[in-house]
Every structure is written in C-alpha cells, then in structure tokens.
PDB file of C-alpha atoms in Angstrom:
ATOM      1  CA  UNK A   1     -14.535   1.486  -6.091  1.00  0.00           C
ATOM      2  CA  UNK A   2     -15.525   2.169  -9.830  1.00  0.00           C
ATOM      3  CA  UNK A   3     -17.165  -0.225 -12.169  1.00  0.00           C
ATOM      4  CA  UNK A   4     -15.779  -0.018 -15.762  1.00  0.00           C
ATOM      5  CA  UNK A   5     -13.372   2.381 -15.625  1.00  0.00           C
ATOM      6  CA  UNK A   6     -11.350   4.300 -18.761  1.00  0.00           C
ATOM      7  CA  UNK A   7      -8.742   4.712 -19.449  1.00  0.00           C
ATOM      8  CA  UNK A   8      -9.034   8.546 -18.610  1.00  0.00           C
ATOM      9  CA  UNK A   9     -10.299   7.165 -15.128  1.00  0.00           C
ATOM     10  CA  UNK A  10      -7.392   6.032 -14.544  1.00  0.00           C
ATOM     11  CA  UNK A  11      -5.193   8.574 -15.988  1.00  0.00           C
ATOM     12  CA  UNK A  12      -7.237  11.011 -13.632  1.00  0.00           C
ATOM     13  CA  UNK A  13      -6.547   8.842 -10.575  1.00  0.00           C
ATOM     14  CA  UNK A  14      -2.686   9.176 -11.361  1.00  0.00           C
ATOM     15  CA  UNK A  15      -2.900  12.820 -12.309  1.00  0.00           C
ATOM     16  CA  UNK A  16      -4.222  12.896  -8.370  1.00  0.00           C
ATOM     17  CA  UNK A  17      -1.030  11.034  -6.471  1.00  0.00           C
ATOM     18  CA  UNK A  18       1.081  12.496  -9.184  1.00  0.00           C
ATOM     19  CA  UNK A  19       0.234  15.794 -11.227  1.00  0.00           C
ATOM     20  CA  UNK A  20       1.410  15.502 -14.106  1.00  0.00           C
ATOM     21  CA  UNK A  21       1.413  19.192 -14.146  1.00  0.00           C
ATOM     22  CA  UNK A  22       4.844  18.802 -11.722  1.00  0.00           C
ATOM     23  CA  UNK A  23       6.697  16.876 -13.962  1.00  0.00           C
ATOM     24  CA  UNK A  24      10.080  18.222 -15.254  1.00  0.00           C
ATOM     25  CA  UNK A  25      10.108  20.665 -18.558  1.00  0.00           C
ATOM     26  CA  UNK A  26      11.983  18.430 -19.941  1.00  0.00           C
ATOM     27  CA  UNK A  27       9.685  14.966 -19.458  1.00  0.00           C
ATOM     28  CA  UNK A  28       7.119  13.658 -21.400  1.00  0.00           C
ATOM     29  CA  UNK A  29       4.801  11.787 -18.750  1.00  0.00           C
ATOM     30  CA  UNK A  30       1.229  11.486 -19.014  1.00  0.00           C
ATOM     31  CA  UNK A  31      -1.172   9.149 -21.733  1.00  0.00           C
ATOM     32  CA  UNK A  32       1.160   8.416 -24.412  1.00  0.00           C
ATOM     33  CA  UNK A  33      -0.613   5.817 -26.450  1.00  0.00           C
ATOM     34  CA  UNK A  34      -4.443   5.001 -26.665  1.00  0.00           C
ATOM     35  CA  UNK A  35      -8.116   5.842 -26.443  1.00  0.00           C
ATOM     36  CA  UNK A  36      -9.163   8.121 -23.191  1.00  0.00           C
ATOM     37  CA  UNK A  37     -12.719   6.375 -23.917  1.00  0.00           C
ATOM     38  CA  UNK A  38     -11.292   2.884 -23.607  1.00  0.00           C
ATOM     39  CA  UNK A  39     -12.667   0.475 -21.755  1.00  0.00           C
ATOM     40  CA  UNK A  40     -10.312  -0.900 -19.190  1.00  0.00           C
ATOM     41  CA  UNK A  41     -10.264  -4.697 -18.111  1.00  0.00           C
ATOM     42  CA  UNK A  42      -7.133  -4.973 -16.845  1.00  0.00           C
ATOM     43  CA  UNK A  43      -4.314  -2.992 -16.135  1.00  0.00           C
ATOM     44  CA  UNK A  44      -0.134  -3.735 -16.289  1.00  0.00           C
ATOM     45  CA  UNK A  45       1.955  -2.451 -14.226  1.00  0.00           C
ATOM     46  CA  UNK A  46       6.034  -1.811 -15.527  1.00  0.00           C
ATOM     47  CA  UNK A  47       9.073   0.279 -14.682  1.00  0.00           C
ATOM     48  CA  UNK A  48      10.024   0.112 -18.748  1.00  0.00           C
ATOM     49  CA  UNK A  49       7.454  -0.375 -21.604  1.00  0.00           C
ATOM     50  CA  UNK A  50       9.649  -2.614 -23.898  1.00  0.00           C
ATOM     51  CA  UNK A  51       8.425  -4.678 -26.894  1.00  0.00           C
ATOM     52  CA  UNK A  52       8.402  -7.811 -24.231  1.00  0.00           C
ATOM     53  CA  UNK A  53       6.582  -6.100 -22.060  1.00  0.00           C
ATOM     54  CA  UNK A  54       3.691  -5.314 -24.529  1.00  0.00           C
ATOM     55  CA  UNK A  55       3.508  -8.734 -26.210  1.00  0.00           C
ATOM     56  CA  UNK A  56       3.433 -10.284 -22.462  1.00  0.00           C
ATOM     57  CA  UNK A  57       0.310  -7.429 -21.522  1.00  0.00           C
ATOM     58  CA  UNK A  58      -0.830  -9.130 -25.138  1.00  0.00           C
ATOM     59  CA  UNK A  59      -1.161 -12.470 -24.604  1.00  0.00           C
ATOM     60  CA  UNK A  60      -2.595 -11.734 -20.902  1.00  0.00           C
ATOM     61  CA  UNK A  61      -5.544  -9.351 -22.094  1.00  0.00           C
ATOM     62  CA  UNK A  62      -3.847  -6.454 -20.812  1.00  0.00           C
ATOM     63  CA  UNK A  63      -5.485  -3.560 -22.280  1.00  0.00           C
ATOM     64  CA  UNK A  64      -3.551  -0.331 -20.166  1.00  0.00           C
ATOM     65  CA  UNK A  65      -0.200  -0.337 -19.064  1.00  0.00           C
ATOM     66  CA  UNK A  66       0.919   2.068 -16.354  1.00  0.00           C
ATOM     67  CA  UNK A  67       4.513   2.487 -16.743  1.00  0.00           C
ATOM     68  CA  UNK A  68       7.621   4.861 -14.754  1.00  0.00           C
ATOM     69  CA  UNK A  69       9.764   5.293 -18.017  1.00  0.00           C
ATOM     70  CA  UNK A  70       8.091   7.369 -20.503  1.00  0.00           C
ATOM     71  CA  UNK A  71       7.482   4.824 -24.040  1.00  0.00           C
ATOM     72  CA  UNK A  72       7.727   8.170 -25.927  1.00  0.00           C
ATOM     73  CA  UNK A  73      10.293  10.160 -24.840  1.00  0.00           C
ATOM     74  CA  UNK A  74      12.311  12.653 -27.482  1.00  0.00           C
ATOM     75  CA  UNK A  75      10.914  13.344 -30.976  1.00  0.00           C
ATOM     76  CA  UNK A  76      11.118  10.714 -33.178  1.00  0.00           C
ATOM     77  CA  UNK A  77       9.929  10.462 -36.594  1.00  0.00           C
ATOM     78  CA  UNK A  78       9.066   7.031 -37.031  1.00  0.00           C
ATOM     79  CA  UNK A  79       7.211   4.157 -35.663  1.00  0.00           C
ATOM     80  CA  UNK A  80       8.538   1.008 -37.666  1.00  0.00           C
ATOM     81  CA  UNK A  81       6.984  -2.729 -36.575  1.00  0.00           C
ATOM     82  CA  UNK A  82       8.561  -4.270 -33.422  1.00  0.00           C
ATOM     83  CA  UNK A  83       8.359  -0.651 -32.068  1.00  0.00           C
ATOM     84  CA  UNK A  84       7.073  -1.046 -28.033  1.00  0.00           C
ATOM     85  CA  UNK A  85       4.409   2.599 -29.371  1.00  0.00           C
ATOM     86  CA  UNK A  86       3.851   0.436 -32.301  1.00  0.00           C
ATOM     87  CA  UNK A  87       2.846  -2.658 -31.013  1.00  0.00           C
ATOM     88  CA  UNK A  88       0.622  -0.860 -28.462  1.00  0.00           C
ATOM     89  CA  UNK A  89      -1.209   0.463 -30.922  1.00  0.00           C
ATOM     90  CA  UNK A  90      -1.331  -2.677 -32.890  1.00  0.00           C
ATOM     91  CA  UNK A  91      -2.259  -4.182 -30.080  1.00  0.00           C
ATOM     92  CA  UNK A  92      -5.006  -1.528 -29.323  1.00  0.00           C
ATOM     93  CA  UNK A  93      -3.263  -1.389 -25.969  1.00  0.00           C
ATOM     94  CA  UNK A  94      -3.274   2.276 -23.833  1.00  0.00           C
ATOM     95  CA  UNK A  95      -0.203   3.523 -22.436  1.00  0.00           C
ATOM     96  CA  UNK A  96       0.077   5.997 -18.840  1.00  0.00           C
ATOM     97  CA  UNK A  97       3.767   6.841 -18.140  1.00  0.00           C
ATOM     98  CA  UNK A  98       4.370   8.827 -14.602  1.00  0.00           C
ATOM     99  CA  UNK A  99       7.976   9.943 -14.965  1.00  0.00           C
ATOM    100  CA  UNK A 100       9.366  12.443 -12.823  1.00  0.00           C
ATOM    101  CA  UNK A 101       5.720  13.260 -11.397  1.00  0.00           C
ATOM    102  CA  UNK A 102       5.783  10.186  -9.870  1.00  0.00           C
ATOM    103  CA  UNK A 103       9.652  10.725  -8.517  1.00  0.00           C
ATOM    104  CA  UNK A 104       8.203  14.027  -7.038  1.00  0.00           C
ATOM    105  CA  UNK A 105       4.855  12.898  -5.771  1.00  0.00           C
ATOM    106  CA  UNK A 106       4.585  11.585  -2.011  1.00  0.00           C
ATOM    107  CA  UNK A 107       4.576   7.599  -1.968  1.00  0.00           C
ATOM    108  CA  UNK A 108       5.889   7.653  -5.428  1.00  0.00           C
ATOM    109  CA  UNK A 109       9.263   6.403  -6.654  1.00  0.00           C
ATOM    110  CA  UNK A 110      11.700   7.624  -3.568  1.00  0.00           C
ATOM    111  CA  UNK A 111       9.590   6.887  -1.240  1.00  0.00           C
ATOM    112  CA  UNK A 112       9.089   3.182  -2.524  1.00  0.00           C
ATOM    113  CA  UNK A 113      12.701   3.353  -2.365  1.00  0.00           C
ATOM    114  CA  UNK A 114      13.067   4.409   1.136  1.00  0.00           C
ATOM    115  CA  UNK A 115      10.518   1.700   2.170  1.00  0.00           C
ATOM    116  CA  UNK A 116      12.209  -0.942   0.233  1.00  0.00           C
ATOM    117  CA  UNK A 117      15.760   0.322   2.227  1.00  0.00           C
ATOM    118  CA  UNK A 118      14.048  -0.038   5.678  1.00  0.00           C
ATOM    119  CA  UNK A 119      14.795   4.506   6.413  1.00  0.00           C
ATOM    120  CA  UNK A 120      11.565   5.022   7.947  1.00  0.00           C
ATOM    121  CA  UNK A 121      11.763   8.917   8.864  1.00  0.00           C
ATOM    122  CA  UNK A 122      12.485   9.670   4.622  1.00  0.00           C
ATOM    123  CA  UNK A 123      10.788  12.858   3.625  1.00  0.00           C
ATOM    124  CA  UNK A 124      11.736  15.553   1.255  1.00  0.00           C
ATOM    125  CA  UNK A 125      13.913  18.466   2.092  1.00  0.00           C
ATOM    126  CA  UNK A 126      14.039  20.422  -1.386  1.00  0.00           C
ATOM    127  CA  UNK A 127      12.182  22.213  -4.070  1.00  0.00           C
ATOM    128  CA  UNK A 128      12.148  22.386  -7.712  1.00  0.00           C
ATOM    129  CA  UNK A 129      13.290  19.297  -9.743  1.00  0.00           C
ATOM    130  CA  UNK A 130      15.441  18.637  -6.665  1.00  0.00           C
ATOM    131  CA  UNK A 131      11.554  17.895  -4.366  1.00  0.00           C
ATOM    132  CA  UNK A 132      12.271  14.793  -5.672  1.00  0.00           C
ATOM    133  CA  UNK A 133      15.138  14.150  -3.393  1.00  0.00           C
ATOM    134  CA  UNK A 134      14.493  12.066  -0.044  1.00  0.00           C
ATOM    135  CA  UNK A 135      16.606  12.264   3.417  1.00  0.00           C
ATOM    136  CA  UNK A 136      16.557  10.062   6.385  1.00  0.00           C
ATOM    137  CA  UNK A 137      18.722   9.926   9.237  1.00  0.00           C
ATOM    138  CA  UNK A 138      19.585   6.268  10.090  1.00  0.00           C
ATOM    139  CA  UNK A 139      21.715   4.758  12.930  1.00  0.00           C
ATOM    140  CA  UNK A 140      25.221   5.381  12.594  1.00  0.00           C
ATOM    141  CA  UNK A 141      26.801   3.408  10.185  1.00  0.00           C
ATOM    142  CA  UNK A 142      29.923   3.127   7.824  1.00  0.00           C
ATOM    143  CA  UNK A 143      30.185   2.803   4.076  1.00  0.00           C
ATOM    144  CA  UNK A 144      30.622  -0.359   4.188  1.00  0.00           C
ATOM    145  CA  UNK A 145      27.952  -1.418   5.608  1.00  0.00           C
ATOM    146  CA  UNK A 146      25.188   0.918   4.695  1.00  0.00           C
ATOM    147  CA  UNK A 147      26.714  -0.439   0.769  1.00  0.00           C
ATOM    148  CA  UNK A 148      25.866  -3.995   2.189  1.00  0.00           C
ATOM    149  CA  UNK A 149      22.787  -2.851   3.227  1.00  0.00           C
ATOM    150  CA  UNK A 150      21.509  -1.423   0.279  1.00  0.00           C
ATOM    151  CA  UNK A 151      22.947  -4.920  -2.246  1.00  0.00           C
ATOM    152  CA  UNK A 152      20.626  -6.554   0.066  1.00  0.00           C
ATOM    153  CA  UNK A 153      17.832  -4.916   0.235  1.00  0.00           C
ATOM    154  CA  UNK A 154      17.379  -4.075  -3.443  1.00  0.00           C
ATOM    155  CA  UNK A 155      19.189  -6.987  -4.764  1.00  0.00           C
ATOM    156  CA  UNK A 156      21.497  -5.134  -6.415  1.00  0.00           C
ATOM    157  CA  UNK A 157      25.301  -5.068  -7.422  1.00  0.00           C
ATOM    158  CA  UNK A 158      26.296  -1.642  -5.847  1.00  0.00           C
ATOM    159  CA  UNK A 159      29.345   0.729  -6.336  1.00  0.00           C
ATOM    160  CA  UNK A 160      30.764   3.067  -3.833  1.00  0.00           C
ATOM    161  CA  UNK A 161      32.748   5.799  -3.188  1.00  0.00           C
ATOM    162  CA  UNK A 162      33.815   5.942   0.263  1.00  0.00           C
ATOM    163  CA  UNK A 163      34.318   8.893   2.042  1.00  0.00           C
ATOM    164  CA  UNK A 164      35.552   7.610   4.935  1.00  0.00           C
ATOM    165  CA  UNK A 165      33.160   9.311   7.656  1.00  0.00           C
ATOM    166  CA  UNK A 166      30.516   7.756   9.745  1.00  0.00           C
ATOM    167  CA  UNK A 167      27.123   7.987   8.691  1.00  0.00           C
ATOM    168  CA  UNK A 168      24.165   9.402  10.571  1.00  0.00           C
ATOM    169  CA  UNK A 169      22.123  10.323   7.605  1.00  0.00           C
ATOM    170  CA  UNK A 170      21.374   9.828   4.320  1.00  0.00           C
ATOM    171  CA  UNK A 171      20.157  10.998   0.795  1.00  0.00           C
ATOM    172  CA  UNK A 172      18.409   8.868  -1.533  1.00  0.00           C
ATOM    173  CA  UNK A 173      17.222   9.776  -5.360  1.00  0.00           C
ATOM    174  CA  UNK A 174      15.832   6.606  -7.623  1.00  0.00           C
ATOM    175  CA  UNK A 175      17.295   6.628 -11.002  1.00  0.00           C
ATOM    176  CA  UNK A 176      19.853   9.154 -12.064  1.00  0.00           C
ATOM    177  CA  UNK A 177      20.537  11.367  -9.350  1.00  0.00           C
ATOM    178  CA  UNK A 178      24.118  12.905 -10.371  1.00  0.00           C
ATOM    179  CA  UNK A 179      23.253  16.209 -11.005  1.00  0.00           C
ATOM    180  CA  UNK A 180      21.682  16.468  -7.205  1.00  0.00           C
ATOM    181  CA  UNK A 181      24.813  15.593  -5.263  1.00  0.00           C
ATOM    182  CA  UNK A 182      25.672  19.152  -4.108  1.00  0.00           C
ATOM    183  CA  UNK A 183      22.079  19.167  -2.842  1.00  0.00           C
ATOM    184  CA  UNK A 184      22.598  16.199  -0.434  1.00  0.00           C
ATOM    185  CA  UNK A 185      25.873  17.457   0.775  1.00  0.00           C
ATOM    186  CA  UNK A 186      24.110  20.971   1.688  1.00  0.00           C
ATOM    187  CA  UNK A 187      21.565  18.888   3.884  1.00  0.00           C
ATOM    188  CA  UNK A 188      24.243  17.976   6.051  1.00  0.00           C
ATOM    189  CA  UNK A 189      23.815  13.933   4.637  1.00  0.00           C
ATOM    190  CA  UNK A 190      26.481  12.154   4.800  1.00  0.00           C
ATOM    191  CA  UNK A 191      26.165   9.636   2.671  1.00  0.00           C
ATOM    192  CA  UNK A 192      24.257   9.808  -0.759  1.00  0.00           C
ATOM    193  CA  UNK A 193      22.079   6.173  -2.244  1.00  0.00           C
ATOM    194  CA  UNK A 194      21.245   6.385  -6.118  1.00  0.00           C
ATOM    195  CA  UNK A 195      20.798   4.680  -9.776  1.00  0.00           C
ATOM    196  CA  UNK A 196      22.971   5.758 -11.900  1.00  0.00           C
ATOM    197  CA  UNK A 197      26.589   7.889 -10.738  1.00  0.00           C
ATOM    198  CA  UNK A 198      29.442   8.689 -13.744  1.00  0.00           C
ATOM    199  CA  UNK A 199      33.457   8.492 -12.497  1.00  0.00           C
ATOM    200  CA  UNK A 200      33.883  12.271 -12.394  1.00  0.00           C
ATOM    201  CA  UNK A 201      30.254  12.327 -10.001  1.00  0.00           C
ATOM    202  CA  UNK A 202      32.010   9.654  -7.843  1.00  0.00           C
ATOM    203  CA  UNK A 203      35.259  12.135  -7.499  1.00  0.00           C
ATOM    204  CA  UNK A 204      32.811  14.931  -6.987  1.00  0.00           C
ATOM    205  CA  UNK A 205      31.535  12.859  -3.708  1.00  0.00           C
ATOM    206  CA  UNK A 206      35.247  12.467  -2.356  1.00  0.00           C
ATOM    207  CA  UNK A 207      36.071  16.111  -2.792  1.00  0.00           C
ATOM    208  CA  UNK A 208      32.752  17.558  -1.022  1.00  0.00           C
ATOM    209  CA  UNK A 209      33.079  14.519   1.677  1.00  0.00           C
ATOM    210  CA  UNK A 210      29.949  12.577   1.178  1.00  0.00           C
ATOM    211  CA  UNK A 211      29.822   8.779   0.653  1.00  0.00           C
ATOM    212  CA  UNK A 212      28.192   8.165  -2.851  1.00  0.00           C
ATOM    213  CA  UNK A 213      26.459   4.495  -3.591  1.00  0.00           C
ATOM    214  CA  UNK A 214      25.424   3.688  -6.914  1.00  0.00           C
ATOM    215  CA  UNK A 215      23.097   0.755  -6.922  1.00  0.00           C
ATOM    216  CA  UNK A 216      21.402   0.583 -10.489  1.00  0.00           C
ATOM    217  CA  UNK A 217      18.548   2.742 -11.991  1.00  0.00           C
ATOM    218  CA  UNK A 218      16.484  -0.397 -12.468  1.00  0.00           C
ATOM    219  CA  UNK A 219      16.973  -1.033  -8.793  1.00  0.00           C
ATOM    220  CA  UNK A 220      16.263   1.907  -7.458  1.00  0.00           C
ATOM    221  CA  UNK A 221      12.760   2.658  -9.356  1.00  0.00           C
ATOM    222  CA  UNK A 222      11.185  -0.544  -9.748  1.00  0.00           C
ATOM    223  CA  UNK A 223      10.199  -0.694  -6.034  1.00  0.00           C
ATOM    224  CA  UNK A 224       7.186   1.326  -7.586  1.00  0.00           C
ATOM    225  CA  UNK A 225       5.920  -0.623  -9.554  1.00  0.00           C
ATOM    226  CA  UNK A 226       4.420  -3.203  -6.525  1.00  0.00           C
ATOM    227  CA  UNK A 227       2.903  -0.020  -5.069  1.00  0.00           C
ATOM    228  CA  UNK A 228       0.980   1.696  -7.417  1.00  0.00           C
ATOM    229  CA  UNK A 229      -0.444  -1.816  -8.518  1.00  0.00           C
ATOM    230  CA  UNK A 230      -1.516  -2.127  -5.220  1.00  0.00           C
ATOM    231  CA  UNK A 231      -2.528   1.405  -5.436  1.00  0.00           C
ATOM    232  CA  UNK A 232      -4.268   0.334  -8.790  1.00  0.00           C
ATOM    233  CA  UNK A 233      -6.094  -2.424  -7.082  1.00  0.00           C
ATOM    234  CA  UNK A 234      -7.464  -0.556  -4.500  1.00  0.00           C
ATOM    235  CA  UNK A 235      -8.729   2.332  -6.079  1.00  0.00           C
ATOM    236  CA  UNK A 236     -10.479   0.582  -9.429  1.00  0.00           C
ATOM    237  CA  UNK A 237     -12.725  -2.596  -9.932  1.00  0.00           C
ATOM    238  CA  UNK A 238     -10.355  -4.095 -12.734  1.00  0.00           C
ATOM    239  CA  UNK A 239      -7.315  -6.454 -11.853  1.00  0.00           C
ATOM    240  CA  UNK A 240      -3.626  -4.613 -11.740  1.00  0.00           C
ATOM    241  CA  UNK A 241      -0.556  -7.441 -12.424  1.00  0.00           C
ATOM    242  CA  UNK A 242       2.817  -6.562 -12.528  1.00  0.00           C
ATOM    243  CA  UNK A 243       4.175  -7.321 -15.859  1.00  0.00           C
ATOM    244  CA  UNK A 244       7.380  -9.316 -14.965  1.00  0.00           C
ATOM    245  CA  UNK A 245      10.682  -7.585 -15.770  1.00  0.00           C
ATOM    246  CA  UNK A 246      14.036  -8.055 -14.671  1.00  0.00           C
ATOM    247  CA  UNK A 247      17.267  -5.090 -15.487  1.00  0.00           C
ATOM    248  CA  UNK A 248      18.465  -5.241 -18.227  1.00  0.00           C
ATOM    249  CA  UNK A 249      22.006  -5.027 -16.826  1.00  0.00           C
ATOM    250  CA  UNK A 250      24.685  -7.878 -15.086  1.00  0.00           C
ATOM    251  CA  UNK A 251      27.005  -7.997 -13.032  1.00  0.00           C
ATOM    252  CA  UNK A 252      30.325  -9.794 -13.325  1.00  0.00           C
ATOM    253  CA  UNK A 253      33.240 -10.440 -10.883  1.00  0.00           C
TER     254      UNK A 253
END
C-alpha cells in the first residue's frame, strides 16, 4: 500500500500491468492531461473521458481519471470551453489513458472480456498488434446460441453472421477487431466475438467460414473498467469509483 500517491505513482503502476511502451504506433496512451507531482485523493475510473464524465469526477473530488479511450487522440489544434482536455485542465483534473497497452497487457481489456463471457481457458495466440487477440475453446455450440450467450452476458444488442458450422472455439478482440479476422480463422476458431464489424467484414466471415458476432465496442471494453478499479484499490491508499457511463448507442427493433 502507498500513502499519498501521484499522479506519476500511479501512472508507474499502469506502465507495470500495461507498458505503455507496447502500445500501437499509431496510439496515443499514456498521461495526457495533468501534473506528474499531483497529489492524488481519489481516482475515476472510465472506458471514455467525455465532458460528463469530467464534470461528474468534478463535483465528486475526483482529481485523476484512468481512462481506456485515449482523451487526446489525433492532432488537434484547439482546445475551446466544453472541451473533455479542457475542462480537465480547468478542473485541475489529471488524465491516464491505457489504450491498446491495456488491450495487449494480460488481465487487461480481452481478458476482462473473456471473464465477463464465462471462456475460462482465453489466452493469447498471436504477436504484434494482433497479441491483443484472445482464443478459448468452449463446449460445442451453434451461432445461435453462442450470439445469445454473448447479448446476455454483456448486455448487449449483438449482430451475427452465421456461418453455419458448429462451434468448438472461439476468438474474441474488445473494440474494433475487423482488421484481425483472417487471424482468428488461421487459429482454427470457429467463431469470432467483437465491437465493432463493417458489412463487407461480415461477408469476409462467410467466405473464410467463421461465424462473426458483433456485440458493440462499448460492450466489449468496458468490462475493464471494474477491474483495474479494483486493481486501483488494491494497489494505492486513495479510493478508485467507477465514473458511471452507459454507450452511447441504442438499439431499436
């Protein structure tokens, strides 16, 4: 346990479950907003930094918020008022995004995601950007009912493409995991769980015969969130909360 921590503390005890060394060329993970020095009272926990998100961590004393999402993520030349990097700084409020380290790192986003889907055997069976990538083999299911499955277990509207074979085991990527379908057809899974598919990545998944579920990218990362503030909470002598957020997106029938 530490007394006091910083806000560098902290940033050192992600940097340790999830280097931000590993994270994509293309990310921007790591302290975005803030003081290293700072003082840190009490830490929020988020899957997206919006503007809600900082005046909630506002009003509750929140001074560090640990998000997945970067709050900084291409160039931009301007931070106008209502900004979410504006009002942190207004609100002389940190800010420690773990993007794609934390979809890399073990016990990080996938494997939240496994837990949360019940596969119990998930590990990694890739390297490079694909590491991220998790496999499990499950008992033998259908489409159908792994889609079922998955609605339930993340609360989530789903959408599948249906291959038509039986199911013995199974690929999972949080977020947007299009590009690494070829990847989890080359493992031998035959079905593949993730945030975010297109309609031509959905006809890709017919052709090459694997089952393809789409079940949100809110969905699929935000199972996180509970364990690195429990993570948080364990490791530092300052309260973690989860800041409450729902997805932004609805489903209609």
């Amino acid at each position: 346990m530490q007394c006091k921590p910083t806000v560098k503390d902290i940033y050192d005890y992600i940097n340790s479950i999830a280097p931000f060394d590993r994270q994509c060329e293309w990310d921007n993970s790591g302290l975005l907003v803030g003081n290293p020095d700072a003082s840190v009272k009490k830490i929020g926990v988020v899957l997206d930094i919006t503007s809600d998100a900082v005046k909630y961590a506002a009003e509750s004393g929140i001074d560090l918020i640990v998000s997945h999402h970067p709050v900084i993520f291409r160039a931009a030349k301007r931070f106008l008022d209502g900004d979410p990097a504006f009002l942190l700084a207004q609100n002389g409020i940190s800010a420690i995004c773990a993007h794609t380290s934390l979809d890399i790192a073990n016990g990080g986003v996938n494997d939240a995601l496994a837990e949360a889907l019940g596969f119990e055997n998930a590990a990694s069976f890739c390297e490079g950007e694909a590491e991220m990538l998790r496999a499990a083999d499950i008992n033998e299911t259908d489409g159908e009912s792994l889609a079922k499955l998955v609605a339930e277990k993340l609360s989530a509207g789903v959408r599948i493409a249906d291959c038509g074979k039986r199911i013995k085991r199974v690929a999972l990527c949080g977020g947007s995991g299009g590009d690494f379908i070829e990847y989890a057809t080359s493992a031998g899974c035959d079905a593949y769980i993730t945030g975010d598919l297109s309609h031509h990545d959905f006809l890709k998944g017919i052709e090459c015969g694997i089952t393809l579920i789409a079940a949100g990218h809110f969905e699929t990362e935000n199972p996180v969130v509970a364990v690195l503030c429990k993570k948080l909470n364990e490791s530092f002598d300052c309260e973690a909360v989860i800041i409450p957020q729902a997805s932004p997106v609805k489903y209609y029938f």
